[in-house]
Coordinates of C-alpha atoms and ligand atoms in Angstrom, one line a residue:
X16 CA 18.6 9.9 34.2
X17 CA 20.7 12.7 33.7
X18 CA 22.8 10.2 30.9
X19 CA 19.4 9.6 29.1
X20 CA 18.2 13.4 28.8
X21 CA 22.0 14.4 27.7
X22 CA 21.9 11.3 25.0
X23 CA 18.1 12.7 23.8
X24 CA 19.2 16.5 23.4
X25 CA 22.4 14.9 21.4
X26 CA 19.9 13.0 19.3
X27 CA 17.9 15.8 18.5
X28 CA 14.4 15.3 16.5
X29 CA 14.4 12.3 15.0
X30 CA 10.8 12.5 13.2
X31 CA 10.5 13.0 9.4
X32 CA 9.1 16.1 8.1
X33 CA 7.0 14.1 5.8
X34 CA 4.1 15.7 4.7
X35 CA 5.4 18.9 4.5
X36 CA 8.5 17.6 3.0
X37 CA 9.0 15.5 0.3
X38 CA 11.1 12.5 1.7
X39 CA 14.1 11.2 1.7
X40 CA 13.9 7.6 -0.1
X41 CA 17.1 4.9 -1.0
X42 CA 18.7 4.7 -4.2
X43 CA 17.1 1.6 -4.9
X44 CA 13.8 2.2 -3.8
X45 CA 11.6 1.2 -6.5
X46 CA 8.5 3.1 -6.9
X47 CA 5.2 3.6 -9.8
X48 CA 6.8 2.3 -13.3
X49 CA 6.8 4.4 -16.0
X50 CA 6.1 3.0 -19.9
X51 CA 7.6 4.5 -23.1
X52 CA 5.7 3.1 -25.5
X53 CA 7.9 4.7 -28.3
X54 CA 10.1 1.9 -27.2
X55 CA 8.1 -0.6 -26.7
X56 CA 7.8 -3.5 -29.7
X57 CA 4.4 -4.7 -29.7
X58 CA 4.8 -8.4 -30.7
X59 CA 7.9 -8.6 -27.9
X60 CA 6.0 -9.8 -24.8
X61 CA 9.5 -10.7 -22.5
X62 CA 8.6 -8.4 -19.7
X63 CA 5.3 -10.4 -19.4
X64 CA 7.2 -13.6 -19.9
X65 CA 9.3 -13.2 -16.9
X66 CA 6.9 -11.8 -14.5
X67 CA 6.4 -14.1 -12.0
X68 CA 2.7 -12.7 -10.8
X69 CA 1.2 -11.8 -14.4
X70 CA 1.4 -8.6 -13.8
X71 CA 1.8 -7.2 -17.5
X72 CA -1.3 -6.9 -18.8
X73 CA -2.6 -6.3 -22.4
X74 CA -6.2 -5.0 -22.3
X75 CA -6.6 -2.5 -24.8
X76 CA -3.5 -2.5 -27.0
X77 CA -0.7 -4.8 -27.6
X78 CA 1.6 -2.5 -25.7
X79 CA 2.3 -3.5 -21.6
X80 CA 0.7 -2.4 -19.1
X81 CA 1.1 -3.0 -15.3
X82 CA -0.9 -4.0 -13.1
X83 CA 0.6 -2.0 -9.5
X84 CA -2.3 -4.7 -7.1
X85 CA -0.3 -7.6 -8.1
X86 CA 3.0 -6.3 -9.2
X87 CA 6.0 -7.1 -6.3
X88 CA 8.5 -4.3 -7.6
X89 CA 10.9 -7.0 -8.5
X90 CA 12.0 -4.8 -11.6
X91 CA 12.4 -8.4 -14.0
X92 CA 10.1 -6.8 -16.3
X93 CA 12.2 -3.6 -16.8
X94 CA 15.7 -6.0 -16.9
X95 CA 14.0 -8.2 -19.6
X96 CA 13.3 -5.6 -21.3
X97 CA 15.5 -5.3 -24.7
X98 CA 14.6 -1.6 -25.1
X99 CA 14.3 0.1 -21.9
X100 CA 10.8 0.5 -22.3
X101 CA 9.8 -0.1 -18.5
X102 CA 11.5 1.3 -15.7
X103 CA 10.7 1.7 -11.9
X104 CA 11.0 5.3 -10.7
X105 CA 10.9 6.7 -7.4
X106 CA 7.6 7.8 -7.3
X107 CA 6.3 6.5 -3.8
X108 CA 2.5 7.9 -4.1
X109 CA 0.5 4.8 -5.7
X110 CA -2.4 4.7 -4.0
X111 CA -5.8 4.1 -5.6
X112 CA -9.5 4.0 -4.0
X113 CA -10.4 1.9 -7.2
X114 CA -8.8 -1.2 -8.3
X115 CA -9.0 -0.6 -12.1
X116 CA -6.8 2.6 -11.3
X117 CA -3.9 0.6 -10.1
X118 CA -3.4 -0.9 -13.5
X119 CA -1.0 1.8 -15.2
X120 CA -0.1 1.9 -18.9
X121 CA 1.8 4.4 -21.2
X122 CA -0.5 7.1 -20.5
X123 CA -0.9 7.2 -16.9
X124 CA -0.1 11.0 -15.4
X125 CA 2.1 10.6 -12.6
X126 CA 0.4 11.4 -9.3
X127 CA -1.7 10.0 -6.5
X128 CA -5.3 8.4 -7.0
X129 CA -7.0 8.7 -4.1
X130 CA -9.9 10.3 -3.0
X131 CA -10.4 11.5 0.6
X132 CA -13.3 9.8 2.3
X133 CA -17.1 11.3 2.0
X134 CA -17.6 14.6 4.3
X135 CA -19.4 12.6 7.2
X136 CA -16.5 9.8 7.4
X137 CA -14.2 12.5 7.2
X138 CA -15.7 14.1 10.2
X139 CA -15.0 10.9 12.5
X140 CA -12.2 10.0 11.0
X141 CA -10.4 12.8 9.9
X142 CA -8.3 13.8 13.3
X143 CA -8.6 10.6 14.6
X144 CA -8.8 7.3 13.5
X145 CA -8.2 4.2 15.3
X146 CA -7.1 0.8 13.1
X147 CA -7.2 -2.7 13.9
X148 CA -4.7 -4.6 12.2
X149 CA -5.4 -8.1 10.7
X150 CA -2.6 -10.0 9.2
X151 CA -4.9 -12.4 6.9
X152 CA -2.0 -14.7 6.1
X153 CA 0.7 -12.6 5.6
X154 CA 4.5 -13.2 5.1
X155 CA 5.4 -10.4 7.4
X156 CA 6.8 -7.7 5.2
X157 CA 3.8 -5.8 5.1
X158 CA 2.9 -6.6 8.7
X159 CA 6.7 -5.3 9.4
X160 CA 6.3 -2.1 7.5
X161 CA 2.4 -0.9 8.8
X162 CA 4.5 -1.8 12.5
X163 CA 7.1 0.5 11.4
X164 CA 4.8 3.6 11.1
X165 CA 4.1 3.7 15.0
X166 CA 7.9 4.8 15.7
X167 CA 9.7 8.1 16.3
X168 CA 10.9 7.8 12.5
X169 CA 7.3 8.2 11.3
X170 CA 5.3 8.8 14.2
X171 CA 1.9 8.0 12.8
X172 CA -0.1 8.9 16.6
X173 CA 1.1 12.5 15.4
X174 CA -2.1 12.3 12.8
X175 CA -4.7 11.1 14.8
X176 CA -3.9 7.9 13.6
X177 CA -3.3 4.5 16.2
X178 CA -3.6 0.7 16.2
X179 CA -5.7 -0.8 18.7
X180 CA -5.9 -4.3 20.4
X181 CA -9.6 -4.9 20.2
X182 CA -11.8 -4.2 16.9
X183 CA -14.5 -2.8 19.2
X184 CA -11.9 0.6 19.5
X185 CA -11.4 0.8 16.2
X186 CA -13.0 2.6 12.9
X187 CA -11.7 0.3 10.5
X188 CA -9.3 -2.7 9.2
X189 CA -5.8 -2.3 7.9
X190 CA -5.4 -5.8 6.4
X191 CA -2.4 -7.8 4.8
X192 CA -2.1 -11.0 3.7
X193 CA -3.7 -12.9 0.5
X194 CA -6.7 -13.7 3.0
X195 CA -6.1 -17.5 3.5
X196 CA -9.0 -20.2 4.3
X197 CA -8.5 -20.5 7.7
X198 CA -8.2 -16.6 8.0
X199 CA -11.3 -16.1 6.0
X200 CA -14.0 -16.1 9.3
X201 CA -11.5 -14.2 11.4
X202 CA -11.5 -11.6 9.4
X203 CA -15.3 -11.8 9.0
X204 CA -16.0 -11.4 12.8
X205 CA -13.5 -8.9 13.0
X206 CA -14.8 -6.9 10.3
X207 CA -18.1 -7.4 12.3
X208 CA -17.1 -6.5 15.3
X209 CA -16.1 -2.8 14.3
X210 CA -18.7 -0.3 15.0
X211 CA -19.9 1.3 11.9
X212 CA -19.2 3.4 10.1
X213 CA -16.1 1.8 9.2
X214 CA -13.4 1.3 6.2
X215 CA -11.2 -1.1 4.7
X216 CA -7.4 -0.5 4.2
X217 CA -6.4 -3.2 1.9
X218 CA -2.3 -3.1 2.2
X219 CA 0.2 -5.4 -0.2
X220 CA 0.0 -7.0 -3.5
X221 CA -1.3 -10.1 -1.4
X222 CA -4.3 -8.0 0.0
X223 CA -5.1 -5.9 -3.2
X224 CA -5.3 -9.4 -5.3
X225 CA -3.5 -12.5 -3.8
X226 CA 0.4 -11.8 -4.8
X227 CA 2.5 -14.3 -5.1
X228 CA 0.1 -16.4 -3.6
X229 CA -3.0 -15.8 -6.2
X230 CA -4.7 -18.5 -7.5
X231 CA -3.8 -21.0 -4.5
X232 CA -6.8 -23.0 -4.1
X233 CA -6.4 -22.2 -0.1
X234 CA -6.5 -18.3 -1.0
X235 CA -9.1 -15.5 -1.7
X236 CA -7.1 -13.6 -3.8
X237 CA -7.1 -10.7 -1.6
X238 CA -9.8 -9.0 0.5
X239 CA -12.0 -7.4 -2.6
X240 CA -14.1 -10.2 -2.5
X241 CA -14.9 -10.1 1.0
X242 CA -14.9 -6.7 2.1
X243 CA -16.0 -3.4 0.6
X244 CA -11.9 -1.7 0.3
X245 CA -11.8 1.8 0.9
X246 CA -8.0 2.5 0.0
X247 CA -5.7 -0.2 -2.2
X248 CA -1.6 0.5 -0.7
X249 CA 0.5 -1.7 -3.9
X250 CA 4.0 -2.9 -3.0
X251 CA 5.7 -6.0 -1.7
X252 CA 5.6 -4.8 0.7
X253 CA 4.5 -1.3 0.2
X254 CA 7.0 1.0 1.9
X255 CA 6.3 3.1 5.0
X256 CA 6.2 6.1 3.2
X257 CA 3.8 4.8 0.9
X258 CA 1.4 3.6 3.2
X259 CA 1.6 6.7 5.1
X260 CA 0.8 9.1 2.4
X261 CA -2.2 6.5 1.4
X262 CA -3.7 7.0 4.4
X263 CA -3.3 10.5 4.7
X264 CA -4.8 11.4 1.3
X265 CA -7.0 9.2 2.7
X266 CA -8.0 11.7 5.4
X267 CA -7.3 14.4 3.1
X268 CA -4.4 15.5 5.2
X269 CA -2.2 15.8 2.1
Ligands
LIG314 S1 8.2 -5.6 -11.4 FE1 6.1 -6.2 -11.2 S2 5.4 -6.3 -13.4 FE2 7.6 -6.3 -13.4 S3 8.2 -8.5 -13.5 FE3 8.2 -7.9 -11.3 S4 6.1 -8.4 -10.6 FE4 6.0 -8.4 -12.8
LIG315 S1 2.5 -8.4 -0.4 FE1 4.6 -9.3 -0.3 S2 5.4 -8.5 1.6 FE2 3.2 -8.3 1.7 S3 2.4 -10.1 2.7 FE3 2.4 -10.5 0.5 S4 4.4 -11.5 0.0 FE4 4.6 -10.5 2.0

């Protein structure tokens, strides 16, 4: 016993300052993409060539745009890119409340896109919130970094917020996955076993729109379709820090 207090006053606090500090991210972590379109050539078209989830997008001018709900950070676009017109910065804030926001073009201010939850939501939820997780077929990456956000590292109980067991404790859904066939009435009953009110975390590019899996005739293309989403986390998988700073904008604790 003695050993194990000595080896915890060694360790010290191991718990980020994140919120209150910005934090501390690796070199390669690959955050919001930024577009110059004084570099882009119009009639060019590689970086949506080589993206393998048709992310690049051309709605309202020939010049790219990206689409964050489907996009899995792989950077190809930015490699294929003859001019260095795309590139992935470390901006880990991408959060949206609308899916149209996600999609991000030349002219996209930097910055988060969330909206906290109406006053009377925020008055259950705001100190306390209790999530029941529901991997709707998943690969694990974004179930492995929602998991990640319950230890000392992140120490998401220190907000108010938890996963429960049983969808009867809890306020809401945090859901991965591309929402699969044979996940699609799980999910359902889940969703209707949470006491209302209740909100819809929709985590990944799988759950924001079907990822790498869109299209498949056994998938949904992501929970929009089936559930009302409250808050859209992009990534593949989104990381920690990311999904933690969605959620507390979400709250309006940032
Ligand atoms: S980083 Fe996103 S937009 Fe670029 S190629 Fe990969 S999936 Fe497509
Ligand atoms: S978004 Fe990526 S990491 Fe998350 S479940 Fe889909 S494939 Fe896996």
């Amino acid at each position: 016993m003695i050993d194990i207090l000595r080896a915890r006053l060694k360790q010290g606090h191991r718990t980020i300052s994140f919120p209150n500090q910005p934090p501390t991210l690796p070199d390669r972590f690959r955050g919001c993409p930024v577009i110059d379109e004084a570099k882009c050539v119009s009639d060019c078209q590689r970086c949506a060539e080589v993206c393998p989830t048709g992310s690049i997008i051309q709605v309202h001018s020939t010049k790219p745009q990206v689409d964050l709900g489907r996009c899995l950070f792989c950077t190809d676009c930015a490699e294929a890119c003859p001019n260095d017109a795309i590139r992935y910065h470390s901006d880990y804030s991408m959060s949206s409340n609308q899916r149209i926001d996600l999609v991000v073009n030349a002219n996209t201010e930097a910055g988060p896109l969330v909206s906290a939850l109406k006053k009377e939501s925020l008055r259950l939820f705001g100190h306390s919130l209790k999530l029941r997780q529901v991997s709707a077929g998943g690969c694990n990456g974004c179930e492995s970094d929602t998991n990640v956000l319950s230890t000392i590292t992140f120490d998401l109980g220190r907000f108010g917020v938890q996963f429960v067991a049983s969808p009867r404790h809890a306020d809401g859904l945090l859901i991965t996955g591309p929402v699969k066939e044979n996940k699609r009435v799980a999910l359902l009953k889940t969703w209707e076993t949470v006491p209302a009110p209740k909100i819809v975390i929709a985590v990944g590019a799988c759950a924001i729109s079907g990822g790498p899996f869109q299209n498949h005739p056994e998938v949904h293309n992501g929970v929009s379709d089936i559930l009302p989403v409250d808050l859209y986390i992009p990534g593949c998988p989104p990381h920690p820090i990311t999904i933690l700073d969605g959620i507390l904008r979400l709250l309006s604790r940032i």
